[in-house]
mmCIF file of C-alpha atoms in Angstrom:
data_model
loop_
_atom_site.group_PDB
_atom_site.id
_atom_site.type_symbol
_atom_site.label_atom_id
_atom_site.label_comp_id
_atom_site.label_asym_id
_atom_site.label_seq_id
_atom_site.Cartn_x
_atom_site.Cartn_y
_atom_site.Cartn_z
ATOM 1 C CA MET L 1 -70.779 -86.520 105.358
ATOM 2 C CA LYS L 2 -69.109 -84.369 102.702
ATOM 3 C CA ARG L 3 -69.914 -87.000 100.131
ATOM 4 C CA LEU L 4 -73.621 -87.017 101.173
ATOM 5 C CA LEU L 5 -73.751 -83.212 101.021
ATOM 6 C CA ALA L 6 -72.119 -83.225 97.573
ATOM 7 C CA CYS L 7 -74.642 -85.812 96.324
ATOM 8 C CA ALA L 8 -77.554 -83.748 97.697
ATOM 9 C CA LEU L 9 -76.191 -80.625 96.032
ATOM 10 C CA LEU L 10 -75.707 -82.482 92.738
ATOM 11 C CA LEU L 11 -79.282 -83.816 92.944
ATOM 12 C CA ALA L 12 -80.656 -80.316 93.593
ATOM 13 C CA VAL L 13 -78.765 -78.914 90.587
ATOM 14 C CA ALA L 14 -79.967 -81.777 88.379
ATOM 15 C CA LEU L 15 -83.599 -81.279 89.429
ATOM 16 C CA SER L 16 -83.462 -77.544 88.852
ATOM 17 C CA ALA L 17 -82.024 -78.161 85.372
ATOM 18 C CA CYS L 18 -85.023 -80.369 84.584
ATOM 19 C CA ALA L 19 -87.504 -77.628 85.534
ATOM 20 C CA PRO L 20 -88.756 -75.495 82.661
ATOM 21 C CA LEU L 21 -86.630 -72.433 82.053
ATOM 22 C CA GLN L 22 -89.716 -70.313 81.624
ATOM 23 C CA SER L 23 -92.982 -70.826 83.444
ATOM 24 C CA TRP L 24 -96.203 -69.707 81.792
ATOM 25 C CA ASP L 25 -98.133 -66.954 83.566
ATOM 26 C CA PRO L 26 -101.674 -66.853 82.140
ATOM 27 C CA GLU L 27 -102.434 -63.530 83.842
ATOM 28 C CA ALA L 28 -99.626 -61.914 81.862
ATOM 29 C CA TRP L 29 -100.380 -63.804 78.636
ATOM 30 C CA PHE L 30 -104.043 -63.017 77.996
ATOM 31 C CA PRO L 31 -105.247 -59.492 77.127
ATOM 32 C CA LEU L 32 -107.614 -59.674 80.103
ATOM 33 C CA TRP L 33 -107.627 -61.732 83.299
ATOM 34 C CA GLU L 34 -110.609 -61.260 85.576
ATOM 35 C CA ASP L 35 -113.188 -63.250 87.460
ATOM 36 C CA PRO L 36 -116.005 -64.031 85.052
ATOM 37 C CA GLU L 37 -119.486 -62.692 85.340
ATOM 38 C CA GLU L 38 -122.344 -65.150 85.622
ATOM 39 C CA PRO L 39 -122.361 -67.186 82.394
ATOM 40 C CA PRO L 40 -125.504 -66.737 80.313
ATOM 41 C CA ALA L 41 -128.168 -69.394 80.632
ATOM 42 C CA CYS L 42 -128.258 -71.780 77.690
ATOM 43 C CA ARG L 43 -131.335 -71.683 75.472
ATOM 44 C CA GLU L 44 -132.759 -75.071 74.592
ATOM 45 C CA THR L 45 -133.431 -73.886 71.043
ATOM 46 C CA VAL L 46 -129.763 -73.039 70.357
ATOM 47 C CA ALA L 47 -126.724 -75.284 69.863
ATOM 48 C CA MET L 48 -123.223 -74.127 68.991
ATOM 49 C CA TRP L 49 -120.087 -76.159 68.454
ATOM 50 C CA PHE L 50 -116.428 -75.555 67.709
ATOM 51 C CA GLN L 51 -115.187 -75.830 64.127
ATOM 52 C CA GLN L 52 -111.698 -74.303 64.070
ATOM 53 C CA VAL L 53 -109.455 -71.373 64.844
ATOM 54 C CA ARG L 54 -107.836 -69.874 61.780
ATOM 55 C CA PRO L 55 -105.945 -66.710 60.864
ATOM 56 C CA PHE L 56 -108.278 -63.829 60.064
ATOM 57 C CA GLU L 57 -107.273 -62.570 56.634
ATOM 58 C CA LEU L 58 -107.929 -58.876 56.005
ATOM 59 C CA ASP L 59 -108.460 -57.408 52.558
ATOM 60 C CA ALA L 60 -107.555 -53.816 51.591
ATOM 61 C CA LEU L 61 -111.012 -52.482 52.542
ATOM 62 C CA ASP L 62 -110.844 -54.194 55.945
ATOM 63 C CA LEU L 63 -107.420 -52.665 56.592
ATOM 64 C CA LYS L 64 -108.799 -49.163 55.902
ATOM 65 C CA ARG L 65 -111.713 -49.719 58.302
ATOM 66 C CA LEU L 66 -109.624 -51.398 61.024
ATOM 67 C CA ALA L 67 -109.758 -49.580 64.374
ATOM 68 C CA SER L 68 -106.425 -48.077 65.417
ATOM 69 C CA ASP L 69 -106.176 -50.403 68.463
ATOM 70 C CA PHE L 70 -105.929 -53.384 66.116
ATOM 71 C CA VAL L 71 -103.500 -52.071 63.495
ATOM 72 C CA GLY L 72 -100.516 -54.435 63.437
ATOM 73 C CA VAL L 73 -102.223 -57.006 65.679
ATOM 74 C CA GLU L 74 -102.374 -60.559 64.352
ATOM 75 C CA LEU L 75 -106.025 -61.634 64.368
ATOM 76 C CA SER L 76 -107.693 -65.046 64.538
ATOM 77 C CA LEU L 77 -111.213 -66.122 63.759
ATOM 78 C CA LEU L 78 -112.972 -68.552 66.093
ATOM 79 C CA HIS L 79 -115.231 -70.440 63.686
ATOM 80 C CA MET L 80 -118.306 -72.029 65.262
ATOM 81 C CA LYS L 81 -121.445 -73.652 63.858
ATOM 82 C CA LEU L 82 -124.742 -72.334 65.195
ATOM 83 C CA LEU L 83 -128.028 -74.246 65.036
ATOM 84 C CA THR L 84 -131.201 -72.438 66.072
ATOM 85 C CA LYS L 85 -134.747 -73.736 66.103
ATOM 86 C CA GLU L 86 -136.201 -70.212 65.977
ATOM 87 C CA ASP L 87 -135.254 -66.777 64.649
ATOM 88 C CA ILE L 88 -133.140 -64.968 67.241
ATOM 89 C CA PRO L 89 -131.974 -61.373 67.613
ATOM 90 C CA LEU L 90 -128.257 -61.059 68.274
ATOM 91 C CA PRO L 91 -127.226 -59.158 71.388
ATOM 92 C CA SER L 92 -125.934 -55.637 71.164
ATOM 93 C CA ALA L 93 -122.170 -55.353 71.523
ATOM 94 C CA PRO L 94 -120.382 -56.341 73.573
ATOM 95 C CA GLY L 95 -122.398 -59.521 73.286
ATOM 96 C CA TRP L 96 -119.792 -62.237 73.782
ATOM 97 C CA TRP L 97 -116.633 -63.033 75.709
ATOM 98 C CA ILE L 98 -114.099 -65.842 76.107
ATOM 99 C CA ASP L 99 -113.348 -67.614 79.395
ATOM 100 C CA TYR L 100 -110.357 -69.883 80.103
ATOM 101 C CA TYR L 101 -110.300 -72.693 82.679
ATOM 102 C CA TYR L 102 -107.198 -72.613 84.880
ATOM 103 C CA ARG L 103 -106.500 -74.469 88.133
ATOM 104 C CA GLY L 104 -110.133 -75.257 88.897
ATOM 105 C CA SER L 105 -111.665 -71.867 88.030
ATOM 106 C CA TRP L 106 -112.876 -69.915 85.013
ATOM 107 C CA TYR L 107 -111.338 -66.541 84.108
ATOM 108 C CA THR L 108 -112.487 -64.080 81.476
ATOM 109 C CA VAL L 109 -109.581 -63.566 79.068
ATOM 110 C CA TYR L 110 -111.202 -61.540 76.266
ATOM 111 C CA ARG L 111 -114.331 -59.437 75.730
ATOM 112 C CA GLU L 112 -115.757 -58.489 72.364
ATOM 113 C CA GLN L 113 -114.327 -55.237 71.073
ATOM 114 C CA PHE L 114 -115.016 -53.294 67.928
ATOM 115 C CA LEU L 115 -112.376 -54.221 65.374
ATOM 116 C CA TRP L 116 -113.782 -51.800 62.814
ATOM 117 C CA LYS L 117 -114.335 -48.059 62.803
ATOM 118 C CA VAL L 118 -118.097 -47.843 63.162
ATOM 119 C CA ASP L 119 -120.171 -44.931 61.872
ATOM 120 C CA HIS L 120 -123.502 -46.439 62.875
ATOM 121 C CA MET L 121 -124.854 -49.538 64.542
ATOM 122 C CA VAL L 122 -127.018 -52.054 62.738
ATOM 123 C CA ALA L 123 -129.243 -54.465 64.639
ATOM 124 C CA TYR L 124 -129.562 -57.894 63.090
ATOM 125 C CA GLY L 125 -130.407 -61.446 63.951
ATOM 126 C CA ARG L 126 -130.174 -65.026 62.749
ATOM 127 C CA MET L 127 -132.800 -67.042 60.982
ATOM 128 C CA ALA L 128 -133.678 -70.480 62.289
ATOM 129 C CA GLY L 129 -131.448 -73.247 60.960
ATOM 130 C CA LEU L 130 -127.740 -73.994 60.630
ATOM 131 C CA SER L 131 -125.290 -71.137 60.097
ATOM 132 C CA ASP L 132 -121.664 -70.189 60.581
ATOM 133 C CA ALA L 133 -120.621 -67.910 63.413
ATOM 134 C CA GLY L 134 -117.262 -66.144 63.427
ATOM 135 C CA PHE L 135 -115.673 -64.313 66.321
ATOM 136 C CA ALA L 136 -112.591 -62.211 65.481
ATOM 137 C CA MET L 137 -110.040 -61.497 68.182
ATOM 138 C CA PRO L 138 -106.292 -61.060 68.700
ATOM 139 C CA ALA L 139 -104.594 -64.367 67.813
ATOM 140 C CA LYS L 140 -102.865 -64.458 71.192
ATOM 141 C CA VAL L 141 -106.196 -65.168 72.938
ATOM 142 C CA LEU L 142 -106.495 -68.682 71.500
ATOM 143 C CA GLU L 143 -102.820 -69.665 71.122
ATOM 144 C CA LYS L 144 -102.511 -71.676 74.341
ATOM 145 C CA PRO L 145 -103.955 -75.177 74.641
ATOM 146 C CA GLY L 146 -106.693 -75.630 77.173
ATOM 147 C CA HIS L 147 -110.383 -75.576 77.989
ATOM 148 C CA TYR L 148 -112.202 -72.455 76.802
ATOM 149 C CA ARG L 149 -115.807 -71.351 76.680
ATOM 150 C CA LEU L 150 -117.558 -68.820 74.516
ATOM 151 C CA CYS L 151 -120.223 -66.955 76.470
ATOM 152 C CA TYR L 152 -122.825 -65.376 74.209
ATOM 153 C CA LYS L 153 -125.505 -63.137 75.748
ATOM 154 C CA GLY L 154 -128.997 -64.474 75.231
ATOM 155 C CA LEU L 155 -127.757 -67.732 73.689
ATOM 156 C CA GLY L 156 -125.661 -69.508 76.280
ATOM 157 C CA THR L 157 -122.225 -70.867 77.055
ATOM 158 C CA PHE L 158 -120.400 -73.110 74.587
ATOM 159 C CA SER L 159 -117.283 -75.000 75.702
ATOM 160 C CA PHE L 160 -114.429 -76.043 73.439
ATOM 161 C CA MET L 161 -110.883 -77.382 73.737
ATOM 162 C CA ILE L 162 -107.735 -76.280 71.959
ATOM 163 C CA TRP L 163 -105.069 -78.970 71.656
ATOM 164 C CA ARG L 164 -101.515 -78.354 70.513
#
């Protein structure tokens, strides 16, 4: 009996040693963790697809205009391609957000924020055709592998995967 108990204890210790030392808590990792709002309906005249995530390099002028909340924060740029069949106005800010798929549900993990000190707002749009779209955010938002979606008001929801 003692031998069986010793073997069971040894097995329990061995199994616990195989478990990861640190479990990942997405609620603590992402800057935001909330139930998402209704995703925007996709427009048939708009297509967007994932290109890459890359570090967002700031020049001296950008650093001077950077909002105080983002000073010292490592930034990434989500680079997407956007194809529109018609001219479209872009939504007023905040116009986009990022959702993350975790255990069968979507969660909003980041909402557009002003990275720059803004003196005035300028409304603009996109001409029909193919163009680049860049979304700057703290690098931490897109560091974990998984299934993400970019929700863009008035344009739709665009899914992408990050593999690492």
